[in-house]
Coordinates of C-alpha atoms in Angstrom, one line a residue:
M18 CA 126.5 113.4 150.6
A19 CA 124.1 111.1 149.9
P20 CA 125.0 107.4 148.0
Q21 CA 124.2 107.6 144.3
P22 CA 121.4 104.6 143.6
A23 CA 124.2 102.1 142.3
Q24 CA 125.2 102.1 145.7
D25 CA 122.5 101.5 147.3
H26 CA 121.6 99.0 145.7
G27 CA 124.5 97.5 144.4
L28 CA 124.9 95.6 140.3
L29 CA 120.7 95.9 140.0
G30 CA 120.7 100.0 140.5
D31 CA 118.3 101.6 139.7
W32 CA 116.6 98.4 138.7
A33 CA 116.2 97.3 142.5
I34 CA 114.1 100.6 142.4
V35 CA 111.8 99.5 139.6
G36 CA 111.9 95.7 141.6
Y37 CA 110.8 97.9 145.1
A38 CA 107.8 99.9 142.9
I39 CA 106.5 96.3 142.1
N40 CA 106.4 94.5 145.0
I41 CA 104.7 97.5 146.5
C42 CA 102.4 97.1 143.6
S43 CA 101.7 93.3 144.4
V44 CA 101.8 93.5 147.8
V45 CA 98.2 95.9 148.3
L46 CA 96.9 93.5 145.1
S47 CA 97.3 90.0 147.6
I48 CA 95.8 92.2 150.5
I49 CA 93.1 93.0 148.2
T50 CA 93.2 89.1 146.9
I51 CA 92.7 87.7 149.9
I52 CA 90.4 90.3 151.5
S53 CA 88.4 89.6 148.3
V54 CA 88.2 85.8 147.8
I55 CA 87.1 86.0 152.6
V56 CA 84.2 88.2 151.8
V57 CA 83.4 86.0 148.0
L58 CA 83.4 83.2 151.0
F59 CA 81.7 84.5 153.4
K60 CA 78.9 84.8 150.9
N61 CA 78.7 81.9 149.3
R62 CA 79.7 79.1 151.8
N63 CA 79.1 76.8 148.7
L64 CA 82.7 77.9 147.2
I65 CA 85.0 76.8 150.2
S66 CA 85.4 73.9 148.1
H67 CA 86.6 75.4 145.1
A68 CA 89.7 74.5 145.0
S69 CA 91.1 77.5 143.2
L70 CA 89.6 80.3 144.8
R71 CA 91.8 78.4 148.3
I72 CA 94.8 78.8 147.1
S73 CA 94.5 82.3 144.9
M74 CA 94.0 82.8 149.5
A75 CA 97.0 81.1 150.2
S76 CA 99.5 82.1 146.8
A77 CA 99.2 85.3 148.3
V78 CA 99.9 85.0 151.5
C79 CA 103.1 83.5 150.1
D80 CA 102.9 86.4 147.7
I81 CA 103.4 89.0 150.6
I82 CA 106.0 87.0 152.7
Y83 CA 108.4 87.1 150.2
S84 CA 108.1 90.9 148.3
V85 CA 107.9 92.4 152.0
C86 CA 111.5 90.4 152.4
Q87 CA 112.0 91.5 148.6
M88 CA 111.7 95.2 149.6
F89 CA 113.8 94.8 153.1
I90 CA 116.4 93.4 149.8
F91 CA 116.8 95.8 148.2
N92 CA 117.9 98.2 151.3
N93 CA 121.4 97.9 151.0
E94 CA 121.7 99.2 153.9
F95 CA 119.2 98.1 156.1
M96 CA 120.5 94.1 154.7
S97 CA 124.1 95.3 155.3
K98 CA 123.9 95.8 159.4
L99 CA 121.7 92.3 160.9
P100 CA 123.1 89.8 162.4
E101 CA 123.8 86.3 160.7
I102 CA 120.9 84.8 162.1
N103 CA 118.8 87.0 160.7
L104 CA 119.6 86.7 157.5
R105 CA 119.4 83.5 157.6
V106 CA 115.3 83.9 158.4
F107 CA 114.9 86.2 155.2
L108 CA 116.7 84.0 153.7
W109 CA 114.5 81.1 154.6
M110 CA 111.0 83.2 154.3
M111 CA 111.8 83.5 150.8
A112 CA 113.0 80.7 150.0
G113 CA 110.4 78.7 152.4
S114 CA 108.0 81.5 150.4
T115 CA 108.6 80.5 146.6
V116 CA 109.1 76.5 147.4
T117 CA 105.7 77.3 149.1
F118 CA 104.0 79.2 146.0
V119 CA 105.3 76.4 143.2
L120 CA 103.9 73.3 145.2
L121 CA 100.4 75.3 145.8
T122 CA 100.2 76.2 142.6
V123 CA 101.2 71.9 141.2
S124 CA 98.1 71.3 143.5
M125 CA 95.8 73.2 141.2
G126 CA 98.3 71.1 138.2
I127 CA 97.0 67.6 140.5
H128 CA 93.4 69.0 141.0
L129 CA 93.2 69.7 136.9
V130 CA 95.2 66.3 136.1
L131 CA 92.4 64.5 138.5
M132 CA 89.1 66.5 137.3
V133 CA 90.3 66.8 133.5
L134 CA 92.4 64.5 132.6
T135 CA 91.0 61.2 134.3
K136 CA 87.7 62.1 134.9
N137 CA 88.6 61.0 138.8
T138 CA 86.2 62.9 140.6
Y139 CA 86.7 61.6 143.7
W140 CA 89.4 61.6 144.3
A141 CA 89.7 65.5 144.1
M142 CA 87.0 65.9 146.5
R143 CA 89.2 64.9 149.5
I144 CA 92.9 65.3 148.5
Q145 CA 91.2 68.8 147.9
P146 CA 90.7 70.1 151.1
Y147 CA 94.9 69.7 152.2
Y148 CA 96.1 71.5 149.8
E149 CA 97.5 74.4 151.6
V150 CA 98.6 73.0 154.9
A151 CA 100.1 70.2 153.1
S152 CA 102.1 73.0 150.6
F153 CA 102.9 75.2 153.4
A154 CA 104.2 72.1 155.4
L155 CA 106.2 71.0 153.0
G156 CA 107.4 74.6 151.3
F157 CA 108.9 75.9 154.7
L158 CA 109.7 72.0 155.6
I159 CA 111.8 71.3 153.1
T160 CA 113.8 75.1 153.2
H161 CA 114.3 74.7 156.6
P162 CA 117.7 73.6 156.4
Y163 CA 119.1 77.4 155.6
M164 CA 118.7 78.6 158.6
Y165 CA 121.2 75.3 159.9
L166 CA 123.5 74.1 156.8
F167 CA 125.5 76.3 156.1
Q168 CA 128.8 77.9 158.1
T169 CA 127.9 81.1 157.6
V170 CA 125.6 83.9 155.5
Q171 CA 126.4 87.0 155.1
W172 CA 125.5 90.1 152.8
V173 CA 126.9 90.9 150.4
P174 CA 126.6 94.9 149.3
T175 CA 128.0 95.1 146.4
A176 CA 125.8 92.3 144.5
Q177 CA 123.3 92.8 146.5
L178 CA 122.5 88.1 147.6
F179 CA 123.5 85.8 150.1
Y180 CA 127.1 84.7 149.8
L181 CA 127.0 80.4 151.9
V182 CA 130.1 80.6 153.2
E183 CA 130.7 76.6 152.2
N184 CA 133.2 74.6 149.6
V185 CA 131.7 75.2 146.8
S186 CA 130.4 71.8 145.8
V187 CA 128.7 71.5 148.8
S188 CA 126.9 75.0 148.5
R189 CA 125.4 74.3 145.3
R190 CA 124.6 70.6 145.8
N191 CA 122.7 71.9 149.5
T192 CA 120.8 74.4 147.2
W193 CA 119.8 73.2 145.6
L194 CA 118.7 69.3 147.3
I195 CA 116.6 72.1 149.5
H196 CA 115.2 74.9 147.2
W197 CA 116.5 75.4 143.2
A198 CA 115.0 71.2 142.9
W199 CA 112.0 71.5 143.7
V200 CA 111.4 74.9 142.3
F201 CA 112.7 73.4 138.9
A202 CA 110.8 70.0 139.4
G203 CA 107.5 72.1 139.8
I204 CA 108.1 74.1 136.7
V205 CA 109.2 71.4 134.3
F206 CA 105.5 69.7 136.2
L207 CA 103.3 72.5 135.2
F208 CA 104.4 72.7 132.0
L209 CA 103.8 69.5 130.9
I210 CA 99.9 69.7 133.3
T211 CA 99.2 72.9 130.9
L212 CA 100.1 71.4 127.8
A213 CA 98.1 68.0 128.2
V214 CA 95.1 69.6 129.0
N215 CA 95.0 72.5 127.1
V216 CA 95.7 69.4 124.1
Q217 CA 93.5 67.5 125.7
M218 CA 90.6 70.0 125.7
G219 CA 91.4 71.4 122.0
R220 CA 90.3 67.2 121.1
V221 CA 87.5 67.1 123.0
W222 CA 86.2 71.3 121.7
R223 CA 87.8 70.1 117.9
E224 CA 85.4 66.3 118.9
R225 CA 82.5 67.7 119.6
K226 CA 82.9 71.4 117.0
N227 CA 83.2 67.4 114.2
A228 CA 80.6 65.5 115.4
S229 CA 77.8 67.4 113.6
N230 CA 77.2 69.3 111.2
T231 CA 73.6 71.3 112.3
P232 CA 73.9 73.0 115.8
E233 CA 73.6 71.3 119.7
T234 CA 69.5 70.6 120.1
V235 CA 67.9 71.4 123.4
V236 CA 65.1 70.3 124.9
G237 CA 62.9 73.3 124.6
M238 CA 65.4 75.8 122.9
E239 CA 63.8 77.3 119.5
K240 CA 65.6 76.5 116.5
G241 CA 67.6 80.4 115.8
K242 CA 68.8 80.6 119.9
Q243 CA 70.1 76.5 119.5
V244 CA 72.5 78.0 117.2
E245 CA 73.6 80.6 119.8
Y246 CA 73.8 77.8 122.4
S247 CA 76.6 75.8 121.2
S248 CA 78.7 78.0 119.7
T249 CA 78.9 80.2 122.7
K250 CA 79.1 76.9 124.9
R251 CA 82.5 75.6 123.1
K252 CA 83.6 79.8 123.1
Y253 CA 83.2 79.2 127.0
I254 CA 84.8 76.2 126.8
R255 CA 87.7 77.0 125.4
S256 CA 87.9 80.1 128.4
V257 CA 87.9 78.5 131.2
T258 CA 90.5 75.9 130.0
F259 CA 92.5 79.2 129.9
R260 CA 92.2 80.4 132.5
L261 CA 92.5 77.9 134.5
S262 CA 96.2 77.4 132.6
I263 CA 97.0 81.1 134.0
Y264 CA 97.4 80.1 137.8
Q265 CA 100.4 77.0 135.7
L266 CA 102.1 79.4 133.8
I267 CA 102.7 82.1 137.1
P268 CA 105.4 79.9 138.7
I269 CA 107.2 79.0 134.9
V270 CA 107.3 82.2 134.5
T271 CA 108.6 84.2 137.0
Q272 CA 111.2 81.6 138.8
I273 CA 112.6 80.9 135.0
M274 CA 115.2 82.9 135.4
V275 CA 115.8 82.5 139.0
V276 CA 116.4 78.4 138.1
V277 CA 118.2 78.9 135.5
C278 CA 120.9 82.4 137.6
N279 CA 120.7 79.7 140.1
F280 CA 122.3 76.7 137.4
L281 CA 124.8 78.5 136.3
Q282 CA 127.7 80.4 137.4
R283 CA 127.8 83.5 136.3
A284 CA 125.3 84.9 135.0
P285 CA 125.2 87.8 132.7
F286 CA 123.6 91.0 134.1
W287 CA 120.2 91.0 132.0
L288 CA 120.0 87.2 132.6
F289 CA 120.6 88.9 137.0
V290 CA 118.3 91.8 136.7
L291 CA 115.6 89.2 134.9
A292 CA 115.8 87.0 138.0
N293 CA 115.3 90.0 140.4
I294 CA 112.7 91.5 139.2
L295 CA 110.7 89.0 138.0
P296 CA 109.4 86.8 141.1
T297 CA 107.7 90.1 142.1
F298 CA 105.4 90.0 139.7
Q299 CA 104.1 87.1 141.7
G300 CA 100.9 88.8 143.2
T301 CA 100.8 91.1 140.8
F302 CA 99.9 87.7 138.2
N303 CA 98.8 85.9 141.4
F304 CA 95.7 89.1 141.6
L305 CA 94.6 88.4 137.9
A306 CA 94.5 85.1 137.9
Y307 CA 92.0 84.7 140.5
I308 CA 90.0 87.6 139.5
V309 CA 89.0 85.4 136.0
N310 CA 88.9 82.6 138.0
P311 CA 85.4 81.1 136.6
A312 CA 84.3 80.6 139.3
L313 CA 83.3 83.9 140.1
D314 CA 82.0 84.9 136.6
Q315 CA 79.1 85.9 138.1
Y316 CA 80.5 88.4 140.2
R317 CA 82.3 89.9 138.2
K318 CA 79.5 91.1 136.0
R319 CA 77.5 92.0 139.7
F320 CA 80.8 94.2 139.9
I321 CA 81.7 95.7 137.2
V322 CA 77.6 96.4 136.4
F323 CA 77.4 98.6 140.0
V324 CA 80.5 99.6 138.5
F325 CA 80.2 102.2 136.0
R326 CA 76.0 102.0 137.5
R327 CA 74.4 101.2 134.0
N328 CA 72.6 99.4 132.5
R329 CA 73.5 96.8 130.1
K330 CA 71.6 94.0 127.7
P331 CA 73.3 90.9 128.9
E332 CA 74.8 89.3 127.0
P333 CA 75.0 85.0 126.4
E334 CA 77.1 83.9 129.4
F335 CA 77.1 79.8 130.1
T336 CA 75.9 80.1 133.2
A337 CA 72.0 81.5 131.2
L338 CA 72.9 77.9 129.8
N339 CA 72.4 76.0 132.8
D340 CA 69.1 77.2 133.1
T341 CA 67.9 76.3 129.9
A342 CA 70.4 72.4 129.3
S343 CA 69.0 71.1 132.3
S344 CA 67.4 67.9 130.6
Y345 CA 70.4 68.6 128.4
R346 CA 72.2 65.0 127.3
E347 CA 75.3 64.5 124.7
P348 CA 75.0 62.5 122.0
S349 CA 75.7 58.9 121.8
T350 CA 78.1 59.1 119.4
I351 CA 80.9 61.5 120.6
R352 CA 83.3 59.4 122.8
G353 CA 83.9 60.6 126.3
T354 CA 82.1 64.6 125.6
E355 CA 79.1 63.3 128.6
S356 CA 81.6 63.4 131.1
L357 CA 82.7 66.3 129.3
Y358 CA 79.8 68.4 129.0
S359 CA 78.5 67.4 133.3
M360 CA 81.6 68.9 134.8
Y361 CA 81.8 72.6 131.9
K362 CA 78.4 72.5 132.0
D363 CA 78.9 73.7 136.4
V364 CA 81.6 75.5 135.9
P365 CA 80.4 78.7 137.4
V366 CA 80.3 76.7 140.4
M367 CA 82.6 73.5 139.8
Q368 CA 84.9 72.3 142.2
I369 CA 88.0 73.8 140.3

């Protein structure tokens, strides 16, 4: 007689089947993300300098590694037969991909700090080619001690987790030093950066809105269209700020429960389920963040038109504003907004 799902999947029970299905979805969407980024970069080589696109592809690689490993982990029968060295490899791959994913997103946060908060575009452009290499090297190097640090690594079928045979205090200290402390620090950093960027953009947006009660004056543009120009630009700035913030929110949403669960000695069942299920959404969330990337606005609109095969009345878009704003300059009475506009004026091809 076949064993019941609860026996196959330990404490998770049927939740393991749910996680298995989400992992499959994340793997498929991550593969689509990688292929899409390669195609886009092949068609437009100028986009190679956009950190957000490359980070989306690198994050998709991490998501595939994590999801594939977790699909095996959800199979108790398979994991119970593995020798210790294979268990260590699984543990290292999952921990390394998680830390690398967090470091990739931290790199995106650093890029936003340099581009949006400090306006230090020189250093942003100097260091951005190394984001992916540095993140992968550090992520898997930091977590490499899982291969040799603990006395023994065992698989516990009833709890469906790895058991590190070591003194409890020593084990907790080491796992935090080589794994969870990095994830926690990354989550805190990303939360602060997301908050700071949105506060900064909100302040500048209000500053621009309250600078004058009349629409912005653009040389060569009719007065009626200037109202639409001013309103559309403000909406686009808020839209870009929100869409770029999605990257920083992904590790916060998917990893916070895992960190809390590992901080507690005995986690409640609902927290144990969330700690196992939420990380499976990484590939899906990364795909969603990728498809709303501001750098892909033109390609996304073309794809929608291609899919539905119908001509639709073009909506006001910021790319059209670029054509009419070539001679536009911000009023000198608004301190700091000229540099802000010059950055967002090129958002469809901006270096983020």
